[in-house]
Each structure stands twice: as structure tokens, then as C-alpha cells.
Tab-separated table of C-alpha atoms and ligand atoms in Angstrom:
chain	number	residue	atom	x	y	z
A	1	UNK	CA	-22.964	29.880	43.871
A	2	UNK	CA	-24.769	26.349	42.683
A	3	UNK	CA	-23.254	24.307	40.166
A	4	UNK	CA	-25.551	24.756	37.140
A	5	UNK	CA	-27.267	21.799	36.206
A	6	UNK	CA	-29.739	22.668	32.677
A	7	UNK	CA	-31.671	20.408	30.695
A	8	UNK	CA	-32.049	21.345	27.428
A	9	UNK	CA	-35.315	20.592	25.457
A	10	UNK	CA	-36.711	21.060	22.161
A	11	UNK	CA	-40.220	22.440	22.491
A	12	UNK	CA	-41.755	21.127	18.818
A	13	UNK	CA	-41.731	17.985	16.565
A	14	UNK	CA	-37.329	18.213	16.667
A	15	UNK	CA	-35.160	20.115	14.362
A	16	UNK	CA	-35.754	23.222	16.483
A	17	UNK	CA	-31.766	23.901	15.995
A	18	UNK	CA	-30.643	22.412	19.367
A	19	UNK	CA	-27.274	21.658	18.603
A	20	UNK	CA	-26.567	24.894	17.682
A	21	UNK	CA	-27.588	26.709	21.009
A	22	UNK	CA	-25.730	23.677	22.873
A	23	UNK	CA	-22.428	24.474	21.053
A	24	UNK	CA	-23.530	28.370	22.277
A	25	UNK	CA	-23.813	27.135	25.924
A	26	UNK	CA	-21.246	24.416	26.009
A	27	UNK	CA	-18.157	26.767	27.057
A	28	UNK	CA	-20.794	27.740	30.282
A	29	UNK	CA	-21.043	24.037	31.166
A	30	UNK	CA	-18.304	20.898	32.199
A	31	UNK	CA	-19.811	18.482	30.797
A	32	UNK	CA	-22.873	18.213	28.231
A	33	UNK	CA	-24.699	14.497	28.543
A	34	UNK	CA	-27.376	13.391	26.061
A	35	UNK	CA	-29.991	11.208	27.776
A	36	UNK	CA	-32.590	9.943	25.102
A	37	UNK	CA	-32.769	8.722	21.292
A	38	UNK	CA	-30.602	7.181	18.804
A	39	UNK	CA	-29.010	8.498	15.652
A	40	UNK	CA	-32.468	8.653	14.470
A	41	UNK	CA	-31.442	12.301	15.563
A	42	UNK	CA	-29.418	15.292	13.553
A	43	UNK	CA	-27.973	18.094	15.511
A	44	UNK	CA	-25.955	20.903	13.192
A	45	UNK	CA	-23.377	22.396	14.308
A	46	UNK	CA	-21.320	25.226	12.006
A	47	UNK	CA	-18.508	26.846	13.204
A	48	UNK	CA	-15.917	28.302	10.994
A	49	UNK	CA	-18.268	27.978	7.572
A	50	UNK	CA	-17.780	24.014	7.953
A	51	UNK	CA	-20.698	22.339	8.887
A	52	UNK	CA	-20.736	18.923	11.028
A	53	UNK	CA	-23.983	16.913	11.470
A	54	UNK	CA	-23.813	14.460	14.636
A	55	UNK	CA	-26.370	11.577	15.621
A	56	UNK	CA	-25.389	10.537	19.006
A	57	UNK	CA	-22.298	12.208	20.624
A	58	UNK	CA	-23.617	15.586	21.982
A	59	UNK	CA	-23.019	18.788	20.336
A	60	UNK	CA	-20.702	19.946	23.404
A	61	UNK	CA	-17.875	18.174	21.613
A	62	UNK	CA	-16.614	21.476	19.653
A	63	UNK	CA	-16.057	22.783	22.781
A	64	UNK	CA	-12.385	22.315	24.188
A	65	UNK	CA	-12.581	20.525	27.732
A	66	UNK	CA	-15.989	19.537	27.626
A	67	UNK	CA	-16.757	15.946	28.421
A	68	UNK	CA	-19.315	14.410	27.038
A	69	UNK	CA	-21.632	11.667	28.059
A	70	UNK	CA	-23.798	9.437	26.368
A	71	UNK	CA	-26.429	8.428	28.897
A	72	UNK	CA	-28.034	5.374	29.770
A	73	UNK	CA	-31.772	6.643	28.090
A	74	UNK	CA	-30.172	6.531	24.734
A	75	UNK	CA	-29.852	3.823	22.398
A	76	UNK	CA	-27.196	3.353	20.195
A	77	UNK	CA	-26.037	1.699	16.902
A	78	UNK	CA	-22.608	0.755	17.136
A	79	UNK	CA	-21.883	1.162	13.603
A	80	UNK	CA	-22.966	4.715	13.748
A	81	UNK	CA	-20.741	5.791	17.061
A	82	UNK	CA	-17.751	4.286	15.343
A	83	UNK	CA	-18.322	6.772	12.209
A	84	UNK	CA	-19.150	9.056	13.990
A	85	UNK	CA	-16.338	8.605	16.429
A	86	UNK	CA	-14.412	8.742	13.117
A	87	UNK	CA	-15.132	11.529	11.663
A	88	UNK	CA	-14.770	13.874	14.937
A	89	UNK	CA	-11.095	12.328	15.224
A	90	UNK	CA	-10.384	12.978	11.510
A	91	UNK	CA	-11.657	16.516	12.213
A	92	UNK	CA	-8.987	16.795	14.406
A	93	UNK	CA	-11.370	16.588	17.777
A	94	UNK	CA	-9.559	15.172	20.383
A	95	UNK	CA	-11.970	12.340	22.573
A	96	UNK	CA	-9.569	10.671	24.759
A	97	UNK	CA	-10.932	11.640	28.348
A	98	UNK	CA	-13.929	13.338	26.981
A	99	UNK	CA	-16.510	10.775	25.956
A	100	UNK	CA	-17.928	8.691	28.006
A	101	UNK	CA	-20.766	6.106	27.353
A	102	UNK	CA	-23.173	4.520	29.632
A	103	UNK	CA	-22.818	0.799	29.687
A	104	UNK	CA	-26.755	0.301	30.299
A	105	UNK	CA	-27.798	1.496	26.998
A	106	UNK	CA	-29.014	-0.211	25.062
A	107	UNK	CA	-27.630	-1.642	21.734
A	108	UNK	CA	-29.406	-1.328	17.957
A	109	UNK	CA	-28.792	-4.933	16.477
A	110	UNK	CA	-29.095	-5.038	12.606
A	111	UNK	CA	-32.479	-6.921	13.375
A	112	UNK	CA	-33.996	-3.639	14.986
A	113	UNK	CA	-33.348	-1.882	11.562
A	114	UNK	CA	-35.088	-4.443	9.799
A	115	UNK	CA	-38.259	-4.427	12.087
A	116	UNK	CA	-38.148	-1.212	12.028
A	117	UNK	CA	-38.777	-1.362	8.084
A	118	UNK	CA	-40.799	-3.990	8.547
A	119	UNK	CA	-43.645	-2.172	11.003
A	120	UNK	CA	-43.519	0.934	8.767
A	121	UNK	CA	-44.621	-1.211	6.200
A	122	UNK	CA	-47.395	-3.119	7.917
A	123	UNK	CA	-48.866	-1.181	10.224
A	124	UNK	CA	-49.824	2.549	9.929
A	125	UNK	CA	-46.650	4.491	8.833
A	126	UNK	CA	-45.111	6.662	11.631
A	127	UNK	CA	-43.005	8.044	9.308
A	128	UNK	CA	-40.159	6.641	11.269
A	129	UNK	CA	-36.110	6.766	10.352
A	130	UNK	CA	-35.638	3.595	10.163
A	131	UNK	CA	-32.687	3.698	12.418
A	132	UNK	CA	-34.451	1.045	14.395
A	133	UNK	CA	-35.415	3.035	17.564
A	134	UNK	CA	-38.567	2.143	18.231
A	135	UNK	CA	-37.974	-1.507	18.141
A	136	UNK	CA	-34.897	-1.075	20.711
A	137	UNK	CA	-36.800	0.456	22.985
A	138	UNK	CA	-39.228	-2.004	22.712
A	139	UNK	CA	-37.094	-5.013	23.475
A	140	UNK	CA	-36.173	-3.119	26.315
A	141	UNK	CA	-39.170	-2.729	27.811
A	142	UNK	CA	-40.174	-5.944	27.144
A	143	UNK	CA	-37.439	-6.949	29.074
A	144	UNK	CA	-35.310	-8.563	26.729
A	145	UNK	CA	-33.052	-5.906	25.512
A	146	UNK	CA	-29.106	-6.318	25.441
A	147	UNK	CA	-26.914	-3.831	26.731
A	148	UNK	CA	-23.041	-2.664	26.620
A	149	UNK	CA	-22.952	-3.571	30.182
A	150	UNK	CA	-23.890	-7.542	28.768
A	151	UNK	CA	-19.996	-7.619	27.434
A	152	UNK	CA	-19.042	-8.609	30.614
A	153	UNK	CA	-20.757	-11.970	30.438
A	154	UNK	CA	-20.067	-13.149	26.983
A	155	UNK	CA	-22.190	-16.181	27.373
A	156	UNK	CA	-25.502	-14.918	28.440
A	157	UNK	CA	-24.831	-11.901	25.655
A	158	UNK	CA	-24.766	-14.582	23.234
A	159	UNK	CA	-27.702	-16.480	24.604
A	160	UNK	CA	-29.869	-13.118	25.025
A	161	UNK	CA	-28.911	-12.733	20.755
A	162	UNK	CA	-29.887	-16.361	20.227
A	163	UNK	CA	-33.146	-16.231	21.788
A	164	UNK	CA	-33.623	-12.503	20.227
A	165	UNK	CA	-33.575	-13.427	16.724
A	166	UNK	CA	-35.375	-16.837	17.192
A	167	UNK	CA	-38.342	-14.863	19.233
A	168	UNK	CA	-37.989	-12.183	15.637
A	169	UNK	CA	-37.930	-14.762	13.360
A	170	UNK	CA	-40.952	-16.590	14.971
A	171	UNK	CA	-43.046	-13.731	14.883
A	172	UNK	CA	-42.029	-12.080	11.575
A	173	UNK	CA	-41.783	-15.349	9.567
A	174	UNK	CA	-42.202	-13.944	6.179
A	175	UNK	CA	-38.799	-11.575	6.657
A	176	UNK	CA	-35.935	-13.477	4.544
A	177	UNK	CA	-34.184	-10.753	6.065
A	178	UNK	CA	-34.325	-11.667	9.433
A	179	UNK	CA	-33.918	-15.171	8.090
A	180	UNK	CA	-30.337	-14.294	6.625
A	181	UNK	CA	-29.377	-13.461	10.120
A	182	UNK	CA	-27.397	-15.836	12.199
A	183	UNK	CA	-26.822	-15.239	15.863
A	184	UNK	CA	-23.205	-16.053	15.747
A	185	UNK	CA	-22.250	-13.796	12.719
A	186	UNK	CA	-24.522	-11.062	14.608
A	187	UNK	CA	-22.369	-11.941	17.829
A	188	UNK	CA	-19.352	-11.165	15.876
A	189	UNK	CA	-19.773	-8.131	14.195
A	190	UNK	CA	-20.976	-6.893	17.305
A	191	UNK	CA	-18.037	-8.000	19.211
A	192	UNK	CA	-15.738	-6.467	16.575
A	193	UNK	CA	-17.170	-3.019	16.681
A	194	UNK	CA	-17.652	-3.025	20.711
A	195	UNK	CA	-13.393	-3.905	20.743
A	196	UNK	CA	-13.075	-0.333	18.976
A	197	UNK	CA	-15.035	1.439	21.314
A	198	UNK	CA	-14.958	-0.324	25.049
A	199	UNK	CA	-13.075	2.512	26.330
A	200	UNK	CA	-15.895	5.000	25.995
A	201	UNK	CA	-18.248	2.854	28.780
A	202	UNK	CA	-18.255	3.280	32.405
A	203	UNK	CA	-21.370	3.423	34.498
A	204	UNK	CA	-22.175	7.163	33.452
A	205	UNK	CA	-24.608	7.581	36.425
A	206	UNK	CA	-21.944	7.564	39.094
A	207	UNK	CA	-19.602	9.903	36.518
A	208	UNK	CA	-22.149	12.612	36.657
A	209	UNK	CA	-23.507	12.263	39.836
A	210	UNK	CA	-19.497	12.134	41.307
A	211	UNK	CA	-18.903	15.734	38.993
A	212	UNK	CA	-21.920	17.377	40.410
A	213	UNK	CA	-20.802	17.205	43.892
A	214	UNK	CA	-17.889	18.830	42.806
A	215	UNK	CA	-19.577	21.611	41.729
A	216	UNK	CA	-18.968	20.642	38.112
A	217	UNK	CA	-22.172	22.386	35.691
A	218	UNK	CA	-23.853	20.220	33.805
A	219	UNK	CA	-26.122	20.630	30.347
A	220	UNK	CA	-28.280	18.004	29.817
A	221	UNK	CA	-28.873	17.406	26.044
A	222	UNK	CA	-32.212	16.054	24.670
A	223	UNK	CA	-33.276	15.098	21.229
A	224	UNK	CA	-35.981	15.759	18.789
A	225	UNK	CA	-38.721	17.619	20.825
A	226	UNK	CA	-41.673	17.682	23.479
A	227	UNK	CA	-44.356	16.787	20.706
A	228	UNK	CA	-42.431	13.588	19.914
A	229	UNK	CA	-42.332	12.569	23.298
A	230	UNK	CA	-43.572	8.645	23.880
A	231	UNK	CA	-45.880	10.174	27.193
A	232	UNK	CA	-46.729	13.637	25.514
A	233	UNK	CA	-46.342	14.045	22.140
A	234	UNK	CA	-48.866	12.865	19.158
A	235	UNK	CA	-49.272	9.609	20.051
A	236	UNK	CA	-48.677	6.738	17.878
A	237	UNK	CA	-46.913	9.315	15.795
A	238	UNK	CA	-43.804	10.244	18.261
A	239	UNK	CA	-40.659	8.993	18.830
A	240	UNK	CA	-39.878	5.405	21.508
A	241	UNK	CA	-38.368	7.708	24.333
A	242	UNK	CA	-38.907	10.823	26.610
A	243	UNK	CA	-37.149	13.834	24.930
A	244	UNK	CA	-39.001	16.381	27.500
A	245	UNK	CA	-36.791	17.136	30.618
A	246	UNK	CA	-38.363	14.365	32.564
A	247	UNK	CA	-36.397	12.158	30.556
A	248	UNK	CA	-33.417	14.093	31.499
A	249	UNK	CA	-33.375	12.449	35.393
A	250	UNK	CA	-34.108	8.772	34.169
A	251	UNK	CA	-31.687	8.937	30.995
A	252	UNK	CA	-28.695	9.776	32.801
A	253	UNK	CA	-29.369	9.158	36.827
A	254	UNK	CA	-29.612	12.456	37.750
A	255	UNK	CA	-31.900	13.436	40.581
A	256	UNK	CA	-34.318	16.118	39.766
A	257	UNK	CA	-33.733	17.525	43.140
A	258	UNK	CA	-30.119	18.984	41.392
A	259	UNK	CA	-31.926	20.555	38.150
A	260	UNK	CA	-32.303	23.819	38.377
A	261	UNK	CA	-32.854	25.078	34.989
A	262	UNK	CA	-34.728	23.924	31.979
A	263	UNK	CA	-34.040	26.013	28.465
A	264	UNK	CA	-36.669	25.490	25.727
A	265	UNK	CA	-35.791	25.973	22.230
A	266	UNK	CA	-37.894	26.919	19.981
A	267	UNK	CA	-37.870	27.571	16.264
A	268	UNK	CA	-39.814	31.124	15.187
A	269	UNK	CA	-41.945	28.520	12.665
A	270	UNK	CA	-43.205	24.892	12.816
A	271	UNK	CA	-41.497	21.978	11.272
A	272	UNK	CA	-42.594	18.350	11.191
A	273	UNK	CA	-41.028	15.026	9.644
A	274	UNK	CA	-43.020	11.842	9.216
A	275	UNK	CA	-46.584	11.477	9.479
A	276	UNK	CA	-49.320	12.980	12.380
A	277	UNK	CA	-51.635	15.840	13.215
A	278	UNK	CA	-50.134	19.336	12.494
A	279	UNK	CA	-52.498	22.537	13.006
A	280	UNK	CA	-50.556	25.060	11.460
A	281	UNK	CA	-49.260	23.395	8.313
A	282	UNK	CA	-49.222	25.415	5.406
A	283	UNK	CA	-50.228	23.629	1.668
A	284	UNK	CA	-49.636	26.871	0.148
A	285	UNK	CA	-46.572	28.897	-1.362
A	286	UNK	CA	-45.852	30.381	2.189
A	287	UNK	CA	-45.286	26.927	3.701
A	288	UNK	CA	-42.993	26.099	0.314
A	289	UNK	CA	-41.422	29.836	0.809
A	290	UNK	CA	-40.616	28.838	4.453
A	291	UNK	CA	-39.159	25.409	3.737
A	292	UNK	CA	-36.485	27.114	0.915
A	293	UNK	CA	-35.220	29.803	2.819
A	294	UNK	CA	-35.293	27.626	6.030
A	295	UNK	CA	-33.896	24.792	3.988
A	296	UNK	CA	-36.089	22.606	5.454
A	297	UNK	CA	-34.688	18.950	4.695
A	298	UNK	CA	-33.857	16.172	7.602
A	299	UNK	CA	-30.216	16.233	8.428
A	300	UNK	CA	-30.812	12.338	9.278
A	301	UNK	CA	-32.597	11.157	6.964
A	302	UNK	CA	-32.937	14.128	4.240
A	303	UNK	CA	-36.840	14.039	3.720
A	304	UNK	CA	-38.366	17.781	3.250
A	305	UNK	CA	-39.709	18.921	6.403
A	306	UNK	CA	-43.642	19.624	6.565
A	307	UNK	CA	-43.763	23.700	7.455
A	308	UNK	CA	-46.684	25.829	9.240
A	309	UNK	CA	-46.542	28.718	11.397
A	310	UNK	CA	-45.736	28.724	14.943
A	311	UNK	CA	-48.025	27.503	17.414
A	312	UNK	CA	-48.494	28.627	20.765
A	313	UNK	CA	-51.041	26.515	22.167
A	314	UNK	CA	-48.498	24.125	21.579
A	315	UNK	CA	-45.556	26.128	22.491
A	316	UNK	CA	-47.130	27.025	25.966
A	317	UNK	CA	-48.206	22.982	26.122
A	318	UNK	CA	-44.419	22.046	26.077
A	319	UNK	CA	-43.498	25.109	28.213
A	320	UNK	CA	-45.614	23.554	30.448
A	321	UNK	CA	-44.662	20.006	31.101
A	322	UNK	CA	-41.137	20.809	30.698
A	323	UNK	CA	-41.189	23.466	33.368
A	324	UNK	CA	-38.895	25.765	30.950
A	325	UNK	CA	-37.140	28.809	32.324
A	326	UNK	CA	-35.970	30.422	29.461
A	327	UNK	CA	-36.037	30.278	25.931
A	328	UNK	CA	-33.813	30.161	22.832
A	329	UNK	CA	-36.065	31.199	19.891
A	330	UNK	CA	-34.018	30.053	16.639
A	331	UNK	CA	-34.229	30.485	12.771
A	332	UNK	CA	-35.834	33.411	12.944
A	333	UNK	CA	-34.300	35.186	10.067
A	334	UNK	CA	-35.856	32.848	7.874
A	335	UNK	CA	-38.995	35.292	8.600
A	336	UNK	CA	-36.831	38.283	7.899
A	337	UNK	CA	-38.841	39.119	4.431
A	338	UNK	CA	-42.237	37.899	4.861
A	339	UNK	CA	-45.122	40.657	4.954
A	340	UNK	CA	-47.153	39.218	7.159
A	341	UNK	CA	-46.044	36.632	9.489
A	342	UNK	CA	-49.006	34.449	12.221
A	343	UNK	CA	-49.010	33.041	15.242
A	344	UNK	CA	-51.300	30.353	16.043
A	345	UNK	CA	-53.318	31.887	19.521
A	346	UNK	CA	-56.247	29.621	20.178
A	347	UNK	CA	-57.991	25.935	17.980
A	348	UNK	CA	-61.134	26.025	16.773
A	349	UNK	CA	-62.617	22.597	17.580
A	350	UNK	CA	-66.218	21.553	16.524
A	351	UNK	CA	-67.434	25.453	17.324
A	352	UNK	CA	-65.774	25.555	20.143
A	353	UNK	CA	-62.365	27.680	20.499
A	354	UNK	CA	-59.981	26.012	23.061
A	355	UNK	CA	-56.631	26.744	24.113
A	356	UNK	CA	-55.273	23.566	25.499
A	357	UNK	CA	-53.484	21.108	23.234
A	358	UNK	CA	-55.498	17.825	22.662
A	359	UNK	CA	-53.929	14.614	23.457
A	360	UNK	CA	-55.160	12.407	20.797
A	361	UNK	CA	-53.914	13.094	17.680
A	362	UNK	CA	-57.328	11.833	15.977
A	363	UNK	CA	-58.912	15.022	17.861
A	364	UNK	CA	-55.737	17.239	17.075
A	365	UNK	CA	-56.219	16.694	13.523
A	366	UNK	CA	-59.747	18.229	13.352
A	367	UNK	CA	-58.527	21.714	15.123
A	368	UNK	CA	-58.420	24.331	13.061
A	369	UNK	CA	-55.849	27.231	13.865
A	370	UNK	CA	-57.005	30.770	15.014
A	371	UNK	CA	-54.366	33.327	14.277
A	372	UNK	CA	-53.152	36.693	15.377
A	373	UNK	CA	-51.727	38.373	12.500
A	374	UNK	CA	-47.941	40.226	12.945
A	375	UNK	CA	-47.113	42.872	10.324
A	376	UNK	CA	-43.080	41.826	9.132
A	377	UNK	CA	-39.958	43.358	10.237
A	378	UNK	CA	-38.666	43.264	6.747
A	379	UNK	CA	-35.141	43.936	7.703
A	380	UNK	CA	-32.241	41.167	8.619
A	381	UNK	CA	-30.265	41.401	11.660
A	382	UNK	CA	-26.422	40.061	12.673
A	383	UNK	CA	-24.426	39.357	15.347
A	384	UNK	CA	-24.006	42.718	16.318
A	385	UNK	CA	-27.562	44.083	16.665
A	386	UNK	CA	-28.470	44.696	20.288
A	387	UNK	CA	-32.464	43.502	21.246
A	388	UNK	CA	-33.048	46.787	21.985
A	389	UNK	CA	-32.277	48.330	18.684
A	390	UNK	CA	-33.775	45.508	16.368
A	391	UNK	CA	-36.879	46.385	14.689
A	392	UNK	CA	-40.527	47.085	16.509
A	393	UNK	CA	-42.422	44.344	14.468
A	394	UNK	CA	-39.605	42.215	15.609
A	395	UNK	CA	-39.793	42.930	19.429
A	396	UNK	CA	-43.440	43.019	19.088
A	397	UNK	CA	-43.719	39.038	17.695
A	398	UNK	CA	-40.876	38.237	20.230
A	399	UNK	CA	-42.732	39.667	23.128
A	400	UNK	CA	-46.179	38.694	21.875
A	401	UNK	CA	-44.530	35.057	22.375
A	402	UNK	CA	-43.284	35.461	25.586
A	403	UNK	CA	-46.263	36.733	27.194
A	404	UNK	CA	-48.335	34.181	25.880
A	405	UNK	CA	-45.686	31.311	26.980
A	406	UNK	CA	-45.024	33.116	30.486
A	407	UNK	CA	-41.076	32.391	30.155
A	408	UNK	CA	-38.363	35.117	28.551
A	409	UNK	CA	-36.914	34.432	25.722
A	410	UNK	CA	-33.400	35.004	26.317
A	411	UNK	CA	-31.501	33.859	22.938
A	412	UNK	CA	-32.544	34.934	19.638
A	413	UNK	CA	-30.660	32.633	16.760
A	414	UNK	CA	-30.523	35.360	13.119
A	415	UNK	CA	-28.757	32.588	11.321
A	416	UNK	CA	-26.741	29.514	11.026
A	417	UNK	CA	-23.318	30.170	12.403
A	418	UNK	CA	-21.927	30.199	15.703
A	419	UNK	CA	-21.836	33.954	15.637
A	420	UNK	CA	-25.374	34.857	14.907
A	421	UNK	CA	-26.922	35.124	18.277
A	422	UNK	CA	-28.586	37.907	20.017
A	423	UNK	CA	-28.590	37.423	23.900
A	424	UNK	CA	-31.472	39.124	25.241
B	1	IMP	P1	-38.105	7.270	15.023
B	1	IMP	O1	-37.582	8.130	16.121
B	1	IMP	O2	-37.088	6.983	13.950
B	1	IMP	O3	-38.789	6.050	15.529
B	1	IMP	O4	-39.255	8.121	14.247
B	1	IMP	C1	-40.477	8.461	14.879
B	1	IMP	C2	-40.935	9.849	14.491
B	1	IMP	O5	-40.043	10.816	15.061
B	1	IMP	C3	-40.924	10.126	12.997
B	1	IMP	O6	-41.967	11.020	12.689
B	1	IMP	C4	-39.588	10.824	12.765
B	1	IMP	O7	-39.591	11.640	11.626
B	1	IMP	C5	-39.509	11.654	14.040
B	1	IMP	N1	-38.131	11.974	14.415
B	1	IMP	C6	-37.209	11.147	14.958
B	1	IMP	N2	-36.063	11.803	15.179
B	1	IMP	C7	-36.258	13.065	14.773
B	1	IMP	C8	-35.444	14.254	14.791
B	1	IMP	O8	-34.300	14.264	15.244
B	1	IMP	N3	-36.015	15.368	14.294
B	1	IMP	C9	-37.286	15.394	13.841
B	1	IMP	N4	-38.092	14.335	13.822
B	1	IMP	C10	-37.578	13.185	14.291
């Protein structure tokens, strides 16, 4: 048989409950690699009743053996790898051997933060972390970006920071900030930290690529979800990078030619952090009723999370350009006592009703939902319901779903821990 080789997406605005279903899938897989983002992201994993939010390092970690890999999409903040790095090994999770870190990602400088701050404050307000991702991936398209892999000339690493902050400071004069920044002390501190974790990079591309042939399967992690995505999402108001699978061949160096599987996850409601369009966004006690029982707060950067019901023109948007094969619908016993529960079918766009999900957010935001109303299962299930005896108002809204999308749903998450799964 093929070596498995999955990407996994999240098919909404992030916090779908990814890491959860990775940790699921991790003991099917060798190695899980994430291949986009920062710690701007915050996957949950609980296992035992002790719950562990990670950034960066993929949620394959709890899984004994696994390697994981750090890909050269991603950018990271060296600061926050270290504690994270910390905490794991404090935790008793053993990395030696099983993280590895791409040497062409590229690095968050304390001046990325700062801009970061700085353009959310300006310009019109993303809504952003304020981990500084955005203005890391800018420097690196712009072609000035520094990288792990610069270590290994010390002398044009320092340069690159010299000319970096005196290019910031030139354009953002008014940041005393940026001001209080001096190359050498940021060539330092950067030094410092890299000395604690140089053993983690290698040239990640050739890792994977090498373990593949050897019929090694590999899960390829993204972060946040379609609708953030730089090319597809709500533009301005995404993310800097690709989190939909496409992402998944130029963040790590993986051909697409070897993928053979893409799993969607999707949460059985709509969440949203920071600002943009949002059709299904409920204002009223439902939407607050959602967000408590979901407890709906970001694990990065603990803002409440907008709520709305789910949407399938979106859903089946995502499905699309992500070319999903199956799908892990999570959080769905956060529905278990609501009467009535919607699903978004069609928009409603100047008299018109369209199904197709519009790319400019400025038209997005005029839509108004059409829904297709789901009498409620009432009635929680665990970890040892089978599909086939839960509930017909559940099967129905499950099915609904899948016929709409055109892909099975396969995984149905009825809670937080790693035992609450129905496989389908
Ligand atoms: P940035 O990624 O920090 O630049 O933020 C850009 C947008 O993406 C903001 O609306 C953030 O709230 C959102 N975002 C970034 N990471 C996540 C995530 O992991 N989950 C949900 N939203 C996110």
C-alpha cells in the first residue's frame, strides 16, 4: 500500500479544533510537519484532563515516536519556540530526535512585533495578534527577510539586521520604539536564543522528502483556516500566509504529486477573531449562548470569538479549493441543547440569491444569509455512541452537510478530550 501523505486544513476563519483531530490522527502518521503561520496560532490539545495550548510545534508531539517538523512556510519567534520548547520538556515530552526545524524560515525580530502594532494602529485594523506575522512575511517577500539558515554567515546576518532596522526606522520615524532598537543588541539576543535551539534546524525539505521514499506517512499540519488564507480568504482581513493545502507543497517541499489526501475540519458553528465580513454572525442571545457553552475565547491571544451559524456556501467554497476528501466535523456538542439549530444554504445579494462565496469582502459584507432550519437533537452523545445509533435530527444535520459539501464526514468531535470522537 502507499505511504499516506494528508494535509490537514481548517475549512473556516481558524479555531476549528485542529489540534485536537491531529493528536487523533498522529499515532496513524510518522511524522506530522506544520508548513504555514507563526505563534499567531493556538492549537488545544487535552489528554488526560490537562490541557496544553501550542503555537508553533505541531500537535503530533503527544504522540510517542512522532517527529515533528517545522517547515520552511512558517515563521517563527524565537522567544516563543524556546518556551514553548520549555514547557513540552518540563511536561516530561521527550524532543531529542523528534523536532526538527527548517533553516529557511523565517525569523520574527522584536521589530516585526512592533510594526505589527504599529499598522494596526494606522491603517484599517485587521484585527491582527500582534505576534508580528504579517510584517515577517512581508520582509520576506520583499526580499529582505533573515532566515535560520543566515547563522551560517554571521556577517551578512548582521548586515541584513543593520540595514533592516535602518530601512524601519526610516520609514516609521515617529516609533521611539523602533528607535530604542540597536542592531547589535538585536544581533545578540538573537544569537543567544538561536545557541539554545540550533539543534532543531536541518534543511527540512530533504528530511521529508528522504522519509517519504521510505514509505514513511506523513500529516501535514496547517494553521488557522481557508477563509484566512492570503490568496482566498477575506482579503485585507486574513492572515500573511497560505493555510489551504496549497500551502502544504510550498511550506515544506513536498511535491503535490505525493499528496493523496486532504482532511477538512470543520467546526458544527462559525467562529471569527479580528475584524472582516461574516454572514452568519449572530448579535443576539443565540450567538452569546454559542460562545459560553463553546467557550469561545482565543487560545493566543484570549479575545472572545465572534459566533454565527455554520455556513455552507462557505464550507463547500473551502471544500473546494482545498480539494478535501474527508471531513472532521468538531464541537458539535456545543449544539447538543439548542431547539432549533441553521445552516446557512444560499446569500441573498442585492435580490439576487447566489451560492458562490464572493471574493471581496466589501461585497461579502452586504450578503445576507438564507437558512434551512434543523429541528435539535436535544440529547448529548460520548465516546461510546456508534453514528448509527445517535439521534435522527443529528444524522439528519450531519448528512444535510455532507450532501451539500459533496465529501463524507468521517469524524464527529462530542467534546474536548481525546476520547470524545465518533468515527463514522
Ligand atoms: P495575524 O495572523 O496575527 O496577522 O492576524 C490576521 C488575522 O488572522 C486576524 O483576524 C487574526 O485574528 C486571525 N488569526 C490569526 N491566527 C489565528 C488563529 O490561529 N485562529 C483564528 N484566527 C487567527
Amino acid at each position: 500500500m502507499k505511504n499516506k501523505v494528508s494535509v490537514l486544513v481548517g475549512l473556516q476563519w481558524g479555531d476549528e479544533g485542529k489540534g485536537k483531530i491531529v493528536d487523533m490522527l498522529s499515532k496513524d502518521f510518522d511524522v506530522v510537519a506544520r508548513y504555514q503561520g507563526g505563534a499567531n496560532a493556538g492549537h488545544t490539545i487535552i489528554i488526560d484532563g490537562k490541557k496544553t495550548v501550542l503555537h508553533l510545534i505541531p500537535s503530533g508531539i503527544f504522540t510517542k515516536n512522532i517527529i515533528c517538523v517545522i517547515g520552511n512556510g512558517t515563521v517563527i519567534d524565537p522567544k516563543a519556540l524556546i518556551e514553548e520548547i520549555d514547557l513540552l520538556t518540563k511536561d516530561g515530552v521527550d524532543l531529542s530526535g523528534r523536532l526538527y526545524i527548517s533553516k529557511d524560515a523565517h525569523i520574527i525580530l522584536p521589530y516585526h512585533k512592533i510594526i505589527d502594532a504599529i499598522n494596526e494602529s494606522k491603517n484599517d485594523k485587521i484585527g491582527t495578534t500582534k505576534k508580528g506575522i504579517g510584517p515577517t512575511y512581508f520582509d520576506k517577500y520583499a526580499r529582505r527577510g533573515i532566515k535560520f539558515s543566515d547563522f551560517e554567515d554571521e556577517n551578512v546576518l548582521k548586515d541584513k539586521i543593520k540595514k533592516n532596522l535602518a530601512y524601519l526606522i526610516s520609514i516609521f520615524p515617529e516609533s521611539e520604539e523602533l528607535k530604542a532598537l540597536s542592531d547589535t543588541g538585536l544581533f545578540n539576543e538573537l544569537k543567544e536564543q538561536y545557541e539554545d535551539i540550533k539543534q532543531y534546524f536541518v534543511q527540512t525539505h530533504y528530511l521529508l522528502n528522504n522519509m517519504i521514499s521510505e514509505g514513511k506517512n506523513i500529516l501535514l499540519e496547517g494553521a488557522q483556516g481557508a477563509l484566512l488564507d492570503v490568496d482566498f480568504g477575506t482579503y485585507p482581513y486574513i492572515t500573511s500566509s497560505s493555510p489551504t493545502s496549497g500551502g502544504a507543497c510550498t511550506g515544506t517541499g513536498i511535491p503535490p504529486t505525493v499528496i493523496n489526501g486532504v482532511i477538512g475540519i470543520v467546526k458544527a458553528y462559525t467562529t471569527r477573531v479580528g475584524e472582516g465580513p461574516f454572514p452568519t454572525e449572530l448579535f443576539d442571545d443565540t450567538g452569546k449562548e454559542i460562545a459560553r457553552i463553546g467557550v469561545e475565547f482565543g487560545a493566543t491571544t484570549g479575545r472572545p470569538r465572534r459566533c454565527g451559524w455554520l455556513d455552507l456556501v462557505a464550507l463547500k467554497y473551502a471544500v473546494i479549493i482545498n480539494g478535501v476528501t474527508e471531513i472532521a466535523l468538531t464541537k458539535s456538542d456545543v449544539l447538543d441543547t439548542f431547539k432549533e439549530i441553521k445552516l446557512c444554504t444560499d446569500y441573498e445579494l442585492g435580490g439576487d440569491v447566489i451560492n458562490t462565496f464572493p471574493s471581496n469582502p466589501f461585497v461579502l459584507q452586504n450578503v445576507k444569509p438564507v437558512y434551512k432550519t434543523f429541528k435539535g437533537w436535544n440529547k448529548s452523545f460520548n465516546e461510546s455512541s456508534k453514528y448509527e445509533d445517535l439521534h435522527v435530527e443529528f444524522k439528519e444535520y450531519v448528512e444535510f452537510i455532507e450532501n451539500y459539501v459533496g465529501v463524507k464526514i468521517r469524524y464527529i468531535s462530542t467534546g474536548p478530550a481525546r476520547k470524545d470522537i465518533i468515527i463514522k
